[in-house]
Amino acid sequence: VETSFARNSPLSVQVEDDRTGLSLETLKRAFLDNLFYVQGKSPDIATAKDYYMALAYTVRDRMLHHWLSTGQTYRRTHARTAVYLSAEFLMGPYLGNNLINLGLYDLFEQAMEELGLNLKEIMDQEQEPGLGNGGLGRLAACYLDSMATLEIPSLGYGIRYEFGIFEQAFHDGWQVEKTDQWLRWGNPWEVRRPEWAVHVKIGGHTEGYTDHQGRYQVNWVPDKVVRGIPYDTPILGYQVNTANTLRLWRAESPESFDFDAFNRGDYYGAVNSKIISENISKVLYPNDDKLEGKQLRLEQEFFFVSCSLQDMIRLLMSEGLPLEQFPEKFTVQLNDTHPAVAIAELMRLLVDDHEMAWDLAWEITQKSFAYTNHTLLPEALERWPMYLFGSLLPRHLEIIFEINRIFLDQVRLKFGPDNERIARMSLIEETGGRYVRMANLACVGSHAINGVAELHTELLKETVLKDFYELFPEKFVNKTNGVTPRRWMVLSNPRLAKLIDQHIGTAWPTQLDQLSKLEAYVDDPAFRNEWREIKQANKRFLTARIERLTGIKVNPDSMFDVQIKRIHEYKRQQLNALHIITLYRRLKQNPDLEITPRTFIFAGKAAPGYFMAKLIIKLITAVGDIVNRDPVVRDRLKVVFIPNYNVTNSQPIYPASDLSEQISTAGFEASGTGNMKFALNGSLTIGTLDGANVEIREEVGAENFFLFGMTADEVTALKASGYQPWQYYEENAELKGVIDLISSGFFSGGDTETFKPLIDNLLQQDRFTVLADYQSYIDCQDHVGKVYQQDQENWLRMSILNAARMGKFSSDRAVREYCKEIWHVDPVSIELQEYSKMVA
Ligand code: CJB
């Protein structure tokens, strides 16, 4: 096959044949070539890892042309660029996704087969970059996929953690953490770019001086400097030429060796300072929805923000544009407050390093940033002790004081001398200990503020950001989250994707609204049959995987009732456990009871320091140990906990699910995105009116959604009236029986201490109103069981309609909204440049 760009190049023979050729023969030869020349292996001694690496390089070779052409086009056209600043990017494995987006999956599958290899087995070798905790990091990844697919010029900036999210293993039913070593075998998708390294200052003090024009200036004298090295990964769009960049920063010491210290004889000191610098990008903090106020975390946040802003200024200048054009060239989205220190850092770069006047710098800063809030939980709101902040970032603290001074004048002007309001809105908290409030900084320094689902945005305006809404109502907008149909359907549910292709054509992965055309087939017997059989096949596939991973045999004909997500009290995995125990007790009391056979599937990690979440995991595994072995149950109930939940392990679960558990306390889950992946794959939801569940239910229709529980307003009202959880326990015999069974030590080998903290907490505090929602949940589950068992035709219909009505929840829709209403960025289509001209 001759590639169009290389025809007249003197390099064309090599280029056509090995690097970019797309014929089967070329692919096979290129693969074997990479095995030989990159891995240094012949097939007789090659390991599965070698095959993976050789294949990854073969795929990467077919992406570079897109990538370089994209960069060149953006530079040439001075393209306005959306920058996504995020401490987390949970990208998932690249190989399969890149093959899908290139449109080369089937061809490579065949090439591997002809070499006697299996593409899926090779794909299984990939260690995913787990550079995120959960929803927030995965959202960033879905948005990068959509931005590239929509041909939006964009850059993702983050941290190249050496150790991503820990690997979860189990010991005696308890979670144990093992370090993630995703870089152990090398990372074929990244390119290190030391030539674009930047320096980042930390600590020290500031000195004022008067410059040659008689202006007062500030000089920051740091006590350490670290070097940030960018590592770039191409982010392909789906079936377009666009390949954007994810740029992740690694921290190193400025010189590989501190010779001054060495010459002074302080060898240990020199090596030590190198190690300390490298610590900054060493490990991802494993907390989700919770702040751990550690110095190193603040250093991480500042490090990647400073690297990224310096890099943007370099890019701007390399295009010959003046600094004043920063907000025209870039629009910067802050993924939660983790990168909010960017507001102070851009001010410092403009005012101190580039000697810009304060007012102009502030105008540029406000125009450049927009802030996404992802949670209402107070324990997640970032506030840094002022002494800590000032000792690491002395100049930034001064800048924040000045921003605050001007801002509070603005508040006074609008609201008069309302001291309580001023205290609440100040960037500095002074009620017992002084703190820098990052959410307040983000609100003041941004031109747009958004929540991630309609309900969440409304609650933001009414609660945590109420004062800011009253001052800046025009800044607030909603952007309901979305997920990419490429990874979450085309790649992970190929059978269903193919069925959909056959009926409505192949445009739906980029125009997800087209799924509505499936409604025409909801009564078509042949279509319904295939839909059912695909779900069954996906369940059988997961069944085999579960047995391999846990040793537990489950029945693929039972209902797969699935809750997979981080373990958190507000997400209420414990409520799900109470339901399992409820069914178990019913069977014990009446072994002949007719119940719908169910397999309860859990997966998810608990933050290592979150005791109650770990105890919830132990409860689930302990219940599983009893229930799975009890002969009375006769395989009607099974409980499995799939270890080490991550993107890779989640992909076969959504397509195999019947029932999706979205049971958070109303008002606590900002959006959820797993809820969308399930419904897209034809799973029905049992859920509360929380986060995006509200909008999913609106779209699919109330009759196709299993709703239970209190509303957010009812939860607030109940708490205001003095919630007494033990009353629910006293007044509900079945609930009491369940709680007492746990308390008796039945699930803990007779030990009554193990689960006591969990039970005491439920009976006495129950912050997430588990007991108040118990009966409503059980009633709803009873109904779910009946429909599944007795009305399979209706279940199937609901499943099809759920998928058909999920168009809204594509991340393409979300990104289009950000582009139109916040970023004002337009697509730039990429023509592949002639290779010979690119290398000339
Ligand atoms: N979220 O994953 C996180 N981490 C946080 O620290 C705060 C929030 C989640 O973000 C998702 C993406 O917006 C939401 O869907 C989810 O509800 C929220 O918990």
mmCIF file of N, CA and C and ligand atoms in Angstrom, residues 88 133-137 139 287-290 336 338 372-375 380 452 481 570-571 668-673, ligand 1:
data_model
loop_
_atom_site.group_PDB
_atom_site.id
_atom_site.type_symbol
_atom_site.label_atom_id
_atom_site.label_comp_id
_atom_site.label_asym_id
_atom_site.label_seq_id
_atom_site.Cartn_x
_atom_site.Cartn_y
_atom_site.Cartn_z
ATOM 1 N N GLU A 88 -5.427 14.698 38.059
ATOM 2 C CA GLU A 88 -5.673 13.288 37.761
ATOM 3 C C GLU A 88 -6.139 13.104 36.312
ATOM 4 N N ASN A 133 -8.036 8.730 40.884
ATOM 5 C CA ASN A 133 -8.742 7.968 41.916
ATOM 6 C C ASN A 133 -10.053 7.378 41.435
ATOM 7 N N GLY A 134 -10.814 8.188 40.704
ATOM 8 C CA GLY A 134 -12.163 7.741 40.363
ATOM 9 C C GLY A 134 -12.781 8.667 39.346
ATOM 10 N N GLY A 135 -14.014 9.097 39.639
ATOM 11 C CA GLY A 135 -14.823 9.822 38.662
ATOM 12 C C GLY A 135 -14.156 11.061 38.088
ATOM 13 N N LEU A 136 -13.524 11.838 38.949
ATOM 14 C CA LEU A 136 -12.940 13.101 38.492
ATOM 15 C C LEU A 136 -11.815 12.873 37.481
ATOM 16 N N GLY A 137 -10.976 11.889 37.758
ATOM 17 C CA GLY A 137 -9.875 11.584 36.850
ATOM 18 C C GLY A 137 -10.361 10.932 35.557
ATOM 19 N N LEU A 139 -13.318 11.384 34.234
ATOM 20 C CA LEU A 139 -14.003 12.419 33.454
ATOM 21 C C LEU A 139 -12.997 13.169 32.583
ATOM 22 N N ASN A 287 -6.798 9.557 47.890
ATOM 23 C CA ASN A 287 -8.080 9.969 48.459
ATOM 24 C C ASN A 287 -9.014 10.475 47.382
ATOM 25 N N ASP A 288 -10.266 10.142 47.559
ATOM 26 C CA ASP A 288 -11.304 10.577 46.659
ATOM 27 C C ASP A 288 -12.275 11.372 47.528
ATOM 28 N N ASP A 289 -12.670 12.555 47.076
ATOM 29 C CA ASP A 289 -13.649 13.300 47.863
ATOM 30 C C ASP A 289 -13.202 13.591 49.287
ATOM 31 N N LYS A 290 -11.884 13.667 49.503
ATOM 32 C CA LYS A 290 -11.425 14.010 50.848
ATOM 33 C C LYS A 290 -10.047 14.645 50.760
ATOM 34 N N ASP A 336 -11.664 20.876 39.373
ATOM 35 C CA ASP A 336 -11.779 21.060 40.817
ATOM 36 C C ASP A 336 -10.747 22.085 41.291
ATOM 37 N N HIS A 338 -7.950 21.504 42.773
ATOM 38 C CA HIS A 338 -6.568 20.992 42.868
ATOM 39 C C HIS A 338 -5.562 21.872 42.122
ATOM 40 N N THR A 372 -14.466 24.080 37.582
ATOM 41 C CA THR A 372 -15.479 23.033 37.754
ATOM 42 C C THR A 372 -15.443 22.526 39.177
ATOM 43 N N ASN A 373 -16.590 22.559 39.840
ATOM 44 C CA ASN A 373 -16.699 21.975 41.178
ATOM 45 C C ASN A 373 -17.251 20.552 41.042
ATOM 46 N N HIS A 374 -16.675 19.606 41.794
ATOM 47 C CA HIS A 374 -17.102 18.205 41.685
ATOM 48 C C HIS A 374 -17.715 17.635 42.956
ATOM 49 N N THR A 375 -17.838 18.430 43.988
ATOM 50 C CA THR A 375 -18.381 17.839 45.212
ATOM 51 C C THR A 375 -18.905 18.896 46.170
ATOM 52 N N ALA A 380 -14.058 17.585 51.503
ATOM 53 C CA ALA A 380 -13.254 17.573 50.279
ATOM 54 C C ALA A 380 -12.792 18.970 49.895
ATOM 55 N N VAL A 452 -21.550 19.686 37.969
ATOM 56 C CA VAL A 452 -21.430 18.601 36.995
ATOM 57 C C VAL A 452 -22.735 17.841 36.740
ATOM 58 N N ASN A 481 -22.078 16.014 33.288
ATOM 59 C CA ASN A 481 -21.005 15.133 32.830
ATOM 60 C C ASN A 481 -21.450 14.238 31.670
ATOM 61 N N TYR A 570 -21.095 7.741 51.655
ATOM 62 C CA TYR A 570 -22.222 8.415 50.996
ATOM 63 C C TYR A 570 -22.737 7.637 49.785
ATOM 64 N N LYS A 571 -21.892 6.789 49.209
ATOM 65 C CA LYS A 571 -22.331 5.974 48.066
ATOM 66 C C LYS A 571 -23.141 4.760 48.532
ATOM 67 N N PHE A 668 -25.651 14.114 47.681
ATOM 68 C CA PHE A 668 -24.231 13.897 47.959
ATOM 69 C C PHE A 668 -23.391 13.501 46.745
ATOM 70 N N GLU A 669 -23.961 12.821 45.765
ATOM 71 C CA GLU A 669 -23.185 12.433 44.578
ATOM 72 C C GLU A 669 -23.325 13.559 43.568
ATOM 73 N N ALA A 670 -22.220 14.237 43.283
ATOM 74 C CA ALA A 670 -22.316 15.409 42.418
ATOM 75 C C ALA A 670 -22.972 15.046 41.081
ATOM 76 N N SER A 671 -22.487 13.982 40.457
ATOM 77 C CA SER A 671 -23.080 13.550 39.196
ATOM 78 C C SER A 671 -23.120 12.030 39.123
ATOM 79 N N GLY A 672 -21.939 11.423 39.213
ATOM 80 C CA GLY A 672 -21.791 10.017 38.861
ATOM 81 C C GLY A 672 -21.573 9.957 37.356
ATOM 82 N N THR A 673 -20.771 9.002 36.923
ATOM 83 C CA THR A 673 -20.579 8.755 35.501
ATOM 84 C C THR A 673 -20.732 7.259 35.214
HETATM 85 N N1 CJB B 1 -15.414 13.335 42.457
HETATM 86 O O1 CJB B 1 -13.996 11.682 41.807
HETATM 87 C C1 CJB B 1 -14.216 12.674 42.506
HETATM 88 N N2 CJB B 1 -13.250 13.130 43.343
HETATM 89 C C2 CJB B 1 -13.413 14.233 44.120
HETATM 90 O O2 CJB B 1 -12.509 14.593 44.862
HETATM 91 C C3 CJB B 1 -14.646 14.923 44.040
HETATM 92 C C4 CJB B 1 -15.630 14.446 43.199
HETATM 93 C C5 CJB B 1 -16.445 12.823 41.525
HETATM 94 O O3 CJB B 1 -16.338 13.522 40.300
HETATM 95 C C6 CJB B 1 -17.146 12.944 39.287
HETATM 96 C C7 CJB B 1 -16.880 13.691 38.020
HETATM 97 O O4 CJB B 1 -17.471 14.956 38.051
HETATM 98 C C8 CJB B 1 -18.617 12.942 39.681
HETATM 99 O O5 CJB B 1 -19.343 12.260 38.700
HETATM 100 C C9 CJB B 1 -18.799 12.270 41.044
HETATM 101 O O6 CJB B 1 -20.144 12.414 41.463
HETATM 102 C C10 CJB B 1 -17.861 12.894 42.063
HETATM 103 O O7 CJB B 1 -17.932 12.206 43.292
#
